[in-house]
Every structure is written in C-alpha cells, then in structure tokens.
PDB file of C-alpha atoms in Angstrom:
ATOM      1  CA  UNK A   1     -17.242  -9.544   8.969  1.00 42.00           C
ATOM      2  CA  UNK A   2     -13.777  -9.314   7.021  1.00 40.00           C
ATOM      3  CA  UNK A   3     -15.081  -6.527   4.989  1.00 42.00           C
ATOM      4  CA  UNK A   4     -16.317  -4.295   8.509  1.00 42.00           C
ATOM      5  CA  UNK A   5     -12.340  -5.477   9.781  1.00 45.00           C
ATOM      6  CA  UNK A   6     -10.872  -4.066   6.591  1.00 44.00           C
ATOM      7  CA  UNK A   7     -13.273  -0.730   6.642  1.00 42.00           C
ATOM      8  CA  UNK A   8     -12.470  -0.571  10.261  1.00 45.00           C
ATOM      9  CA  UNK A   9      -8.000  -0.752   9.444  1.00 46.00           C
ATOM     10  CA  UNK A  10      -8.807   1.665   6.707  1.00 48.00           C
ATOM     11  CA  UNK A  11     -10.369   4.370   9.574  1.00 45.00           C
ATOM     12  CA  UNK A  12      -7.656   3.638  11.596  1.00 49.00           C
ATOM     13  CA  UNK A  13      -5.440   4.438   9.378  1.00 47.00           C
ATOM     14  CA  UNK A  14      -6.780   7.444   8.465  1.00 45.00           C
ATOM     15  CA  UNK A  15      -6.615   8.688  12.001  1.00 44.00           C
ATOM     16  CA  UNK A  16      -3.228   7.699  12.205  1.00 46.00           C
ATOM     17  CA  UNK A  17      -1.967   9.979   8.912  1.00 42.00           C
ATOM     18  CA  UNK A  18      -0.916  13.238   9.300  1.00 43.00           C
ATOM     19  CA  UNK A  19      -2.878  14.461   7.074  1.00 42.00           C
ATOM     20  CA  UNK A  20      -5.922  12.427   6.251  1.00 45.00           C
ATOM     21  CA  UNK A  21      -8.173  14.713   4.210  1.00 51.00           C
ATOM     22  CA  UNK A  22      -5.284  14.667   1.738  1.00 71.00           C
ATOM     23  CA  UNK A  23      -4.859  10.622   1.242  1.00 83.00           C
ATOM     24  CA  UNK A  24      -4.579  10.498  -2.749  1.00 91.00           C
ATOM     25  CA  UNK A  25      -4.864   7.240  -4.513  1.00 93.00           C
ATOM     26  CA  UNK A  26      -2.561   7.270  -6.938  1.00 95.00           C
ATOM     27  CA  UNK A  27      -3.608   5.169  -9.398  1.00 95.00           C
ATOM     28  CA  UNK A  28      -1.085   6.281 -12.308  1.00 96.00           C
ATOM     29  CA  UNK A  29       1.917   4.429 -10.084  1.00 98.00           C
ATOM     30  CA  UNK A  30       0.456   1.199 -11.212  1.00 97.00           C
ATOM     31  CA  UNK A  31       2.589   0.931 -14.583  1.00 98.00           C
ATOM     32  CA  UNK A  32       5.984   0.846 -13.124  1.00 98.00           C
ATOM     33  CA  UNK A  33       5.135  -2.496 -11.153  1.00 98.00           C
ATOM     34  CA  UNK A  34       3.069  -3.788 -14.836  1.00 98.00           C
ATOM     35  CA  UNK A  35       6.382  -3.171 -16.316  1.00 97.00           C
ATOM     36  CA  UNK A  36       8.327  -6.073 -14.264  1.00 97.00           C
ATOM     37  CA  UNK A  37       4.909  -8.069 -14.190  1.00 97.00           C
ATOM     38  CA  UNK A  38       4.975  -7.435  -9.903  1.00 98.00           C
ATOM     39  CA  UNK A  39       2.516  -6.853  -7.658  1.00 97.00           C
ATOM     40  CA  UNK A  40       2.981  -4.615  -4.526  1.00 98.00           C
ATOM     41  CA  UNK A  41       2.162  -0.948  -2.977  1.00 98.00           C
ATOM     42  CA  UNK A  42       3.940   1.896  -2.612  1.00 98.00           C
ATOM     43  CA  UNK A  43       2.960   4.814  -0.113  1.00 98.00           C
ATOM     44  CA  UNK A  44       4.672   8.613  -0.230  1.00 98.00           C
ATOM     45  CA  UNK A  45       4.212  11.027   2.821  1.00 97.00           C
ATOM     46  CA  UNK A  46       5.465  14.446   1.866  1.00 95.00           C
ATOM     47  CA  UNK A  47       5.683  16.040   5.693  1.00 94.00           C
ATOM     48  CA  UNK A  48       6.337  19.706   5.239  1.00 91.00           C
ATOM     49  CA  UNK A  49       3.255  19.994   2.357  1.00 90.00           C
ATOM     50  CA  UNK A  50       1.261  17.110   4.749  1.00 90.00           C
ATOM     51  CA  UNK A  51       0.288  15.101   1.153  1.00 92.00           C
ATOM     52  CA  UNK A  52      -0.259  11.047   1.284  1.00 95.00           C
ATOM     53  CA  UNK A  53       0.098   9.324  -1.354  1.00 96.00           C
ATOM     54  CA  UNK A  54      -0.801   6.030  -2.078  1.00 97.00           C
ATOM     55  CA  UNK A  55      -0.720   2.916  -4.894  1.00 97.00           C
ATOM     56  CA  UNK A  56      -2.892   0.063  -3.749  1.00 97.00           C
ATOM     57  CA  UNK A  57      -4.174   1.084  -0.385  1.00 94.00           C
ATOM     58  CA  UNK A  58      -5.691  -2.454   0.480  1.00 95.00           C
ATOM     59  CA  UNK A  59      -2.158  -4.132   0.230  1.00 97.00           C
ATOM     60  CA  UNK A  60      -0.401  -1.389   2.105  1.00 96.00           C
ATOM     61  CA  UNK A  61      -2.307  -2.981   5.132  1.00 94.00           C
ATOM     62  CA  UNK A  62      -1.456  -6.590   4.886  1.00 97.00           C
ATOM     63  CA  UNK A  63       1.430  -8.002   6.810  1.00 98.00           C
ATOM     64  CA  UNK A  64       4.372  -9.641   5.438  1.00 98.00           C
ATOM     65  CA  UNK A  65       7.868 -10.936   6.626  1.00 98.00           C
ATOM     66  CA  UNK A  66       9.826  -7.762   7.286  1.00 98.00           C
ATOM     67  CA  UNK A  67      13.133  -9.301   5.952  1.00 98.00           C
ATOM     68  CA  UNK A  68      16.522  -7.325   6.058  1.00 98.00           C
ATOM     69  CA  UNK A  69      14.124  -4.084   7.167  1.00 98.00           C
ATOM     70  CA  UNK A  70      14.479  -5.675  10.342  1.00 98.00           C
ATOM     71  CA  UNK A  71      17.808  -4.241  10.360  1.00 98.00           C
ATOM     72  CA  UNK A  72      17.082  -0.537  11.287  1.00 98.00           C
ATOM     73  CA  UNK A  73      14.959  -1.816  14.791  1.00 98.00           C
ATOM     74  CA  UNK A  74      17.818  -4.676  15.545  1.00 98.00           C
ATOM     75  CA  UNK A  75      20.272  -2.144  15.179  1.00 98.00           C
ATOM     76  CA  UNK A  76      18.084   0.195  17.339  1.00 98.00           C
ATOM     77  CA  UNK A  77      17.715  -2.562  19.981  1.00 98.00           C
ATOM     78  CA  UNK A  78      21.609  -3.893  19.450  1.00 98.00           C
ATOM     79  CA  UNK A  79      22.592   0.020  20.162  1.00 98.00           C
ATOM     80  CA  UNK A  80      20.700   0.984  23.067  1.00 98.00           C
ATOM     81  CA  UNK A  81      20.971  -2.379  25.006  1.00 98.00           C
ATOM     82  CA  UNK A  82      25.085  -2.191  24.498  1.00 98.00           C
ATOM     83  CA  UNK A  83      25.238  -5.110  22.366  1.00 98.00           C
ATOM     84  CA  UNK A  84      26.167  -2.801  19.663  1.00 97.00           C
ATOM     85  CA  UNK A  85      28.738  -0.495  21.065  1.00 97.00           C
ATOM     86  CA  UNK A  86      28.266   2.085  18.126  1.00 97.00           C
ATOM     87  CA  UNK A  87      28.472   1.700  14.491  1.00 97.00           C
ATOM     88  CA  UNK A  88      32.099   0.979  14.236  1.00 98.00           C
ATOM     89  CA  UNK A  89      31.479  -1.844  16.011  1.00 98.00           C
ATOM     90  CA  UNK A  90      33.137  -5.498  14.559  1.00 98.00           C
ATOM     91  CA  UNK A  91      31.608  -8.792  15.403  1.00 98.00           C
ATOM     92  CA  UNK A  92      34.423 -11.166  13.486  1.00 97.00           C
ATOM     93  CA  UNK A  93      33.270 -13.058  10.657  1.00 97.00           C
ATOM     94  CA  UNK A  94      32.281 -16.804  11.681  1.00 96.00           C
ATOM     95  CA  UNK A  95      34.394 -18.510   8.755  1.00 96.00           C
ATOM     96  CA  UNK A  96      31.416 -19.636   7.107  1.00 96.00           C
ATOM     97  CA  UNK A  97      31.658 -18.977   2.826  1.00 97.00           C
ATOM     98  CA  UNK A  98      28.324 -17.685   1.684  1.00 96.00           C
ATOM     99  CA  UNK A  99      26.946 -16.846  -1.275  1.00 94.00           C
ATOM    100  CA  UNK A 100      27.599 -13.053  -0.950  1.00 95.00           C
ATOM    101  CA  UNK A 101      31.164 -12.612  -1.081  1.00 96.00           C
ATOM    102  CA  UNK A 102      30.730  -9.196   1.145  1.00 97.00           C
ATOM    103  CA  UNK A 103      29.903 -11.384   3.982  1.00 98.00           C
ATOM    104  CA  UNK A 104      32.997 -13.419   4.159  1.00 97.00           C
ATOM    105  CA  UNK A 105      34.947 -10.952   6.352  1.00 97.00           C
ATOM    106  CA  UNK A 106      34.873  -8.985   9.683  1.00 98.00           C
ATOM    107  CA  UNK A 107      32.199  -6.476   9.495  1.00 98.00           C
ATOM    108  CA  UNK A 108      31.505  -3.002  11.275  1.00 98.00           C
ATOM    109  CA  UNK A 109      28.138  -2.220  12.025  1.00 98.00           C
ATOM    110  CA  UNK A 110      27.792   0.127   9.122  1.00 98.00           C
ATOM    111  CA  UNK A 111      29.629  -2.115   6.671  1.00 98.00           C
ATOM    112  CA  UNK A 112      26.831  -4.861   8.054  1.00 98.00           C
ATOM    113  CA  UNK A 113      24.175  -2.714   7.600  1.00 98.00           C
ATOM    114  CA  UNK A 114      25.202  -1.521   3.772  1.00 97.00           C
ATOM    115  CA  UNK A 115      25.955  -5.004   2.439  1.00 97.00           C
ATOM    116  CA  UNK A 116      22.789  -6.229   4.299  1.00 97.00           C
ATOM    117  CA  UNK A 117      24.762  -8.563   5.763  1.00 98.00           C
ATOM    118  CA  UNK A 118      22.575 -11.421   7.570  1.00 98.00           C
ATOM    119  CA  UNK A 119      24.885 -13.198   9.645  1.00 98.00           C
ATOM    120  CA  UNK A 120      25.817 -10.095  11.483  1.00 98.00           C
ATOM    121  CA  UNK A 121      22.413  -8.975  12.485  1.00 98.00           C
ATOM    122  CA  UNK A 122      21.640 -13.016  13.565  1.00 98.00           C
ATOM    123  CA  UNK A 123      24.630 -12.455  15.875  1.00 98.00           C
ATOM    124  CA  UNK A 124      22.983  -9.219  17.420  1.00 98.00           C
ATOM    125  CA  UNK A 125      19.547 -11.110  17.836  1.00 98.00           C
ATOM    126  CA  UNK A 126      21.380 -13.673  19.566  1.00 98.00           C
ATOM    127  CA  UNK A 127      23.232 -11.548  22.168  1.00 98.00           C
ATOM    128  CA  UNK A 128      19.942  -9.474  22.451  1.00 98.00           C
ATOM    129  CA  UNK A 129      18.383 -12.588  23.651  1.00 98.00           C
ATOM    130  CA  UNK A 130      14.481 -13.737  22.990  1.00 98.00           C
ATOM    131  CA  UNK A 131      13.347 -11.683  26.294  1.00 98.00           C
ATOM    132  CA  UNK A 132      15.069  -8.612  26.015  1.00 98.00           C
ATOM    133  CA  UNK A 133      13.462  -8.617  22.152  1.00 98.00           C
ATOM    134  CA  UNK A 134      10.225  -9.576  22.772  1.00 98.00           C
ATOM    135  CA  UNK A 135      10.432  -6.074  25.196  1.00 98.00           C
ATOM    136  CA  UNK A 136      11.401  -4.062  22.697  1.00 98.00           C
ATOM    137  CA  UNK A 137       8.759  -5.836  19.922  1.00 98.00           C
ATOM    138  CA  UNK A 138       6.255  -5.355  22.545  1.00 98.00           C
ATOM    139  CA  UNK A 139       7.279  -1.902  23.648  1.00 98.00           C
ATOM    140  CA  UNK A 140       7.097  -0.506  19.881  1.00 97.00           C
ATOM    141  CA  UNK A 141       4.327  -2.412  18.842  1.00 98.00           C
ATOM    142  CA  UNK A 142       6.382  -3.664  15.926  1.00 98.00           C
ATOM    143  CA  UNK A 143       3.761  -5.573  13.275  1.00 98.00           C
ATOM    144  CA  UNK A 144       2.412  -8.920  15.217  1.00 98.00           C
ATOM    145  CA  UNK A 145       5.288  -8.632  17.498  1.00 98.00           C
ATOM    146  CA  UNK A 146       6.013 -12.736  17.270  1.00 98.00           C
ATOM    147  CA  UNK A 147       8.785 -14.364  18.001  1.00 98.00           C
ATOM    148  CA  UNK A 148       9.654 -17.911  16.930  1.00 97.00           C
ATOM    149  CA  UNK A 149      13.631 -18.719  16.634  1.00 98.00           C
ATOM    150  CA  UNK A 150      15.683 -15.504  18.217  1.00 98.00           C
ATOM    151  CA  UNK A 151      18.070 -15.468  14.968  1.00 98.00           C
ATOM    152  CA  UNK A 152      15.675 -16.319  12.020  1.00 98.00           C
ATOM    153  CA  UNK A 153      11.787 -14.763  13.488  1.00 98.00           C
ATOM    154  CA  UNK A 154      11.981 -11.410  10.805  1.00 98.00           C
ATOM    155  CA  UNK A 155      13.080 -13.805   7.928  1.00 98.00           C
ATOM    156  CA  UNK A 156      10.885 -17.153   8.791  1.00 98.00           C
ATOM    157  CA  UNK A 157       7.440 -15.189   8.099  1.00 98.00           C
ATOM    158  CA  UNK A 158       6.551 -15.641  12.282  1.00 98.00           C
ATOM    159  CA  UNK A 159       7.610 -11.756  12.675  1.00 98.00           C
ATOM    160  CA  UNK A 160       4.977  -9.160  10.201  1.00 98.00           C
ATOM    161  CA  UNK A 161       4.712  -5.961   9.658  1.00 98.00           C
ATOM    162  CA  UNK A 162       2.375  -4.087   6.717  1.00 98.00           C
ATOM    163  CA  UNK A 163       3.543  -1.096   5.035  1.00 98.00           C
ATOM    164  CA  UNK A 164       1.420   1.371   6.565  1.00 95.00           C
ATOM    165  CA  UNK A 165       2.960   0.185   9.923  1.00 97.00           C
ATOM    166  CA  UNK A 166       6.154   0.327   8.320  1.00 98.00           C
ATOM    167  CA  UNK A 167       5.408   3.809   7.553  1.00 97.00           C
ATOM    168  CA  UNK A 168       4.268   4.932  10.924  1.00 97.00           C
ATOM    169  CA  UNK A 169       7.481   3.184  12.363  1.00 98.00           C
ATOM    170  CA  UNK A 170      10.360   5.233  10.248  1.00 98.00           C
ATOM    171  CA  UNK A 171       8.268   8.028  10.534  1.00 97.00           C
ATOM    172  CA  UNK A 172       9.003   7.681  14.434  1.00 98.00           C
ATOM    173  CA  UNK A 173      12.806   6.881  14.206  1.00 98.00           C
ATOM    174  CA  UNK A 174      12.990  10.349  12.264  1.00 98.00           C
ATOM    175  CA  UNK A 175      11.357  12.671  14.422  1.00 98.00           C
ATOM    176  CA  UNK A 176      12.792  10.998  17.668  1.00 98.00           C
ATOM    177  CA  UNK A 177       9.657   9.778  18.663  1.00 98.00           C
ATOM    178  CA  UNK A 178      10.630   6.237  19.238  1.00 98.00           C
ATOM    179  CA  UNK A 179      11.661   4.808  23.379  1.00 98.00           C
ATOM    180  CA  UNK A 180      15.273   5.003  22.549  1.00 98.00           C
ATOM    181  CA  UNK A 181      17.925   7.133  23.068  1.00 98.00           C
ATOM    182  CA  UNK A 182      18.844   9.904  20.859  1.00 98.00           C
ATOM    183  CA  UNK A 183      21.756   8.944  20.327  1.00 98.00           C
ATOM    184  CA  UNK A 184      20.657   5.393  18.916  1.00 98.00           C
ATOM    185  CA  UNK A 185      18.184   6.939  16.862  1.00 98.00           C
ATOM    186  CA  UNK A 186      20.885   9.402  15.052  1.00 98.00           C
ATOM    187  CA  UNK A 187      23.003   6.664  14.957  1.00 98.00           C
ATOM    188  CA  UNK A 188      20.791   4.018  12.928  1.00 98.00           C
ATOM    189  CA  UNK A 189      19.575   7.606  10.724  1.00 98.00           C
ATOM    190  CA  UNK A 190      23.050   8.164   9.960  1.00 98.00           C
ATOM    191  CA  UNK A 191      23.936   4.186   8.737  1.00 98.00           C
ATOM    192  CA  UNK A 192      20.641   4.283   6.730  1.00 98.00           C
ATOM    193  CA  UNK A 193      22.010   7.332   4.478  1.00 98.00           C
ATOM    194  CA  UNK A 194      23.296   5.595   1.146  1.00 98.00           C
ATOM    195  CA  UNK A 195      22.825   8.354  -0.983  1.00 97.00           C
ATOM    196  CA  UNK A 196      24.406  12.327  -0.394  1.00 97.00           C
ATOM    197  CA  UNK A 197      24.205  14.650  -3.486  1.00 96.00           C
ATOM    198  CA  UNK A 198      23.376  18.504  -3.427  1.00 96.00           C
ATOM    199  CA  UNK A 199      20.015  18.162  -4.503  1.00 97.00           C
ATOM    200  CA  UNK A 200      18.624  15.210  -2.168  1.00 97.00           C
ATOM    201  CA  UNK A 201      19.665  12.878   0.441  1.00 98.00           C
ATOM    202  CA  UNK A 202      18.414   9.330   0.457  1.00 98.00           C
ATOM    203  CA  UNK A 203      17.905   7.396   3.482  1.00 98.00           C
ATOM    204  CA  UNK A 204      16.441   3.722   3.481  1.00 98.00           C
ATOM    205  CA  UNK A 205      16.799   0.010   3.978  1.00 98.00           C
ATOM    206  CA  UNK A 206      15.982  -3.017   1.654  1.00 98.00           C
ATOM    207  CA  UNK A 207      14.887  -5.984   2.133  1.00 98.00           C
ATOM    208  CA  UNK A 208      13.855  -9.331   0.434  1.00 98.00           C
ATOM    209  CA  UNK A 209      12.530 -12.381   1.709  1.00 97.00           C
ATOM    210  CA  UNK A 210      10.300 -16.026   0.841  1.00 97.00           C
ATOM    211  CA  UNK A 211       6.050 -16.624   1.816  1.00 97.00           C
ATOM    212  CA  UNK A 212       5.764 -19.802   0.077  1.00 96.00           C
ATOM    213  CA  UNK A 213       6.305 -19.665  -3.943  1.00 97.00           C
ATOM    214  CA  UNK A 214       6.200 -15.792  -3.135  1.00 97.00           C
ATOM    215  CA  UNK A 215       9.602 -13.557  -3.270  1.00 98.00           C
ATOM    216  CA  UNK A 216       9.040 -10.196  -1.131  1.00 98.00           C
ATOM    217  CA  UNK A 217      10.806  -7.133  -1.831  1.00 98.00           C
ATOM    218  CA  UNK A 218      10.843  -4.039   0.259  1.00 98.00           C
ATOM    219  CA  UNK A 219      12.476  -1.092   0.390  1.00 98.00           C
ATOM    220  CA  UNK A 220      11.378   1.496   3.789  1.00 98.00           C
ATOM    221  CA  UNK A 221      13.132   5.167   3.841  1.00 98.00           C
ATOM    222  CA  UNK A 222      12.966   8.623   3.311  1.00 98.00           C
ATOM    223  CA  UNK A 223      13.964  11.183   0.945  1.00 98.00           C
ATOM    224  CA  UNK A 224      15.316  14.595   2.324  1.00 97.00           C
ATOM    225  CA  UNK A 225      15.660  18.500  -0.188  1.00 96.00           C
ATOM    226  CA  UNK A 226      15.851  21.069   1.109  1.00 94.00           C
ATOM    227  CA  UNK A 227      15.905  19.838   4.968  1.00 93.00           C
ATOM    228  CA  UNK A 228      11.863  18.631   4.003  1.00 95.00           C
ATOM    229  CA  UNK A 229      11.455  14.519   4.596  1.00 97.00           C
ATOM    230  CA  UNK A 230       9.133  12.857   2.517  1.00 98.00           C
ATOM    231  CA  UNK A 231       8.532   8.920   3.901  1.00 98.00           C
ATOM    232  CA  UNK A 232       8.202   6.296   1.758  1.00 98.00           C
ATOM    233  CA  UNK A 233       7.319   2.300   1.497  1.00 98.00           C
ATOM    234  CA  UNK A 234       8.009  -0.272  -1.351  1.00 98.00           C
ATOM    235  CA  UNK A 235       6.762  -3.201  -1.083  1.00 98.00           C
ATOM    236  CA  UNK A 236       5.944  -5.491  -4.336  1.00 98.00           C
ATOM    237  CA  UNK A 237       6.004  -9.416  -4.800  1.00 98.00           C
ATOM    238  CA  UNK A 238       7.031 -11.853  -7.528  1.00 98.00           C
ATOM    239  CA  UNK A 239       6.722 -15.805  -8.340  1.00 97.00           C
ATOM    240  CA  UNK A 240       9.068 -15.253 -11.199  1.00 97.00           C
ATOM    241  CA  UNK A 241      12.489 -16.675  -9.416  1.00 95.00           C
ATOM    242  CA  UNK A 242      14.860 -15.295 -12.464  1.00 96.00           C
ATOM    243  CA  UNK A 243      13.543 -11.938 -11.530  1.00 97.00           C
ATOM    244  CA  UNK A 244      16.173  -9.656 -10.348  1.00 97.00           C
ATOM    245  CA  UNK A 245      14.453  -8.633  -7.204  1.00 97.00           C
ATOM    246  CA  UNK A 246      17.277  -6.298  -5.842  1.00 96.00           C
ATOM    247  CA  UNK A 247      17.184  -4.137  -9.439  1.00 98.00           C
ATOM    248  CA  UNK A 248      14.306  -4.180  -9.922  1.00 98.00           C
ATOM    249  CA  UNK A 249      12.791  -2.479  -6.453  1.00 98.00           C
ATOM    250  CA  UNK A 250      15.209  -0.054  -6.981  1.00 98.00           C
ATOM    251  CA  UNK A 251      14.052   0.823 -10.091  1.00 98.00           C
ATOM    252  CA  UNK A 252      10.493   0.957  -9.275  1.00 98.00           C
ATOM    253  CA  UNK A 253      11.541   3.037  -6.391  1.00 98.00           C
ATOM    254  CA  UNK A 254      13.517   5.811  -8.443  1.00 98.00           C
ATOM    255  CA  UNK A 255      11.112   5.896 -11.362  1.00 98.00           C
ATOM    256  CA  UNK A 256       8.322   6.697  -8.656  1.00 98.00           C
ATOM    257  CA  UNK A 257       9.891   9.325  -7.003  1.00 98.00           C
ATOM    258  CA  UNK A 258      11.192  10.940  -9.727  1.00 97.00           C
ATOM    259  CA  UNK A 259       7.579  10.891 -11.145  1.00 96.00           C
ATOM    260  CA  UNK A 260       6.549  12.664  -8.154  1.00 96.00           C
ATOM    261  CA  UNK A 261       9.098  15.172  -8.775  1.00 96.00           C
ATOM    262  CA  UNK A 262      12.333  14.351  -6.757  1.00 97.00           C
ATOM    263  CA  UNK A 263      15.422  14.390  -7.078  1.00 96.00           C
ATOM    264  CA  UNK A 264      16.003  18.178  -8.183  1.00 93.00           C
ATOM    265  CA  UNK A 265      16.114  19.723  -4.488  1.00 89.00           C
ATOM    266  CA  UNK A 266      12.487  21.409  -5.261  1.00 86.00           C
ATOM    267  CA  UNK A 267      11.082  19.548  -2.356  1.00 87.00           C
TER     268      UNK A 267
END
C-alpha cells in the first residue's frame, strides 16, 4: 500500500511539471551534499528550455516544517489583508534581546524579511489571526495546511510542506498565478531579490528549522538571465549541531547552480 501511495505522488507529480517527459535525475548533484556529510534534495526547473531537474526525487516529496520559507506566504497574507501596509512597513521592536543582534531594533518589512527576522513575522501571524490564516492555508493549498499555535505553526513541525509543493508554490507567486493581488505578489518578488548583478538576478528565501535530533535547511527561489526564470528547491538535513547550517546551504546552493551553468547570463 505505501509503495502504490508513493507511485501514485510520483504520477501526480509528473502531471503537475511543466514538462514531464524531460524530468532528469540528476544523480551527479549527490557529491556536494557528501561533502558536508547532509542529506537532502534539490530540484531545478529551467522554464523557457521546459528542463526538470532533480537530486533525490523520493525526498523532494516528503513534508517537512517550512521554517523561515513561511515568510514569502505570511508576507503575502500580511500584504493583501492590510496587516502589512507595504514593505516599508515598521512593527517596533518588542524590547526583547535575542540571540541575533539584527533583531533587536524596529524593523521594516524588507529589513524583516532580509535578516529573517522571526519575531516580526510572529507579530504578522498574530494580527492575521488563526481564521483569516487557516483561509488563506486552505485557499492555496499550502502543504497539510495545519494550524496549531497562530505564531509558532510553520516552525513547531504542525505546518508541512515538501519540496515539490514548494516548487509548484513559487512557481505560482512568479507568474501571478496565486489569489492575491498583483500588487502583493510584486511586492513579496521584489523583497525576495538579494542578489542584482549584470549577469543574473537571484531571488529566494531561507529557512532552517528542528524535527527531533534533525536540523532542516531550506532555501526556495529562483534564478533570473536574460529575463528566463529557472525555479529552484534546497532542502538537506543534518544531526551534526556544530554544522554551520546557514553556510553551508548556501554553498550547496551556488556550487549546484553554477554546475548547471549559471551565473554567466547564458541562461
């Protein structure tokens, strides 16, 4: 029975890519997660040539705790229900010291969203209120859509979403094709761009969060030359707790890409 469910995701998967006949496992991808001793996925949609790429296809349909990638549909739901008023937008700092000292001030909504700044984004949830989530969750079909505590659910492992869903989901915010306004949508694309240069833009979010003994890393974007998108997914886990998670899915990311040729505006 688990097997026919699996075989059964994998189809629908396969209906769901843009180009299915061109799904390419890409088995050589598996040294630069053997070189920080991780194990994870990573999946590459090239849109203009319609090529799919992906490293560890089975994982890339399990769920897991979406951590700080939460931020791009909280900040989707925080701008189009008003919470947010736009991306300049300053909730005060709550005079709680934290461990990241980029957290101990007033933040904008882009300052929030490029320090990954947690307290910020619990403050949205919380003026979003449980209901008016659990619409939008519902409405997008985000992961398993559950809700357990308004301001911890995408860091407490209740809220899930798997790679490919991931995928399907920034996919959506780039084309427009999400139940928001335009605006929103442009809005969120534009805090999600941390890298401009002549060759390449590079839009994504990060994220990292705990499943028992487990760290999960993530990192959910795209990559634009040339005015062509390629989407793409990292997702890896650790149990090594001296790992440093934030360099190290950054590296895998970069190495990756710029095996697959980026980062010379030949896309």
């Amino acid at each position: 029975m688990k097997q026919t469910g699996w075989i059964l995701l994998l189809i629908a998967f396969l209906a769901n890519a843009c180009a299915p006949n061109n799904v390419e496992n890409e088995k050589n991808w598996e040294k630069y997660f053997a070189e920080y001793k991780v194990e994870g996925c990573f999946m590459l949609f090239n849109n203009s040539q319609g090529t799919f790429k992906v490293y560890n296809l089975e994982r890339s349909q399990q769920r897991f705790l979406p951590a700080s990638t939460f931020k791009i549909f909280n900040s989707l739901v925080g701008l189009e229900t008003g919470v947010i008023k736009d991306t300049s937008y300053v909730i005060p700092w709550d005079g709680v010291t934290r461990d990241m000292p980029e957290w101990n001030r007033d933040l904008s909504m882009q300052q929030a969203f490029r320090v990954s700044a947690v307290p910020y984004f619990q403050e949205v949830a919380r003026r979003i209120t449980k209901p008016v989530m659990q619409h939008w969750l519902d409405t997008i079909k985000y992961g398993n859509m559950k809700i357990s505590k308004i301001d911890t659910f995408w860091l407490d492992n209740s809220l899930q979403i798997s790679p490919d869903e991931e995928l399907g989901f920034i996919k959506k915010l780039y084309f427009d094709q999400l139940p928001f306004h335009k605006v929103t949508m442009q809005n969120v694309r534009q805090v999600m761009l941390m890298e401009k240069k002549p060759e390449y833009e590079l839009s994504y979010k990060t994220g990292m969060g705990f499943s028992g003994p487990k760290t999960i890393g993530w990192i959910t974007g795209w990559i634009e030359e040339n005015g062509h998108p390629s989407f793409f997914v990292l997702n890896i886990e650790t149990e090594n707790k001296s790992l440093d998670m934030r360099t190290v899915r950054m590296n895998i990311l970069r190495n990756i890409l710029a095996d697959a040729g980026y980062f010379k505006g030949m896309k």
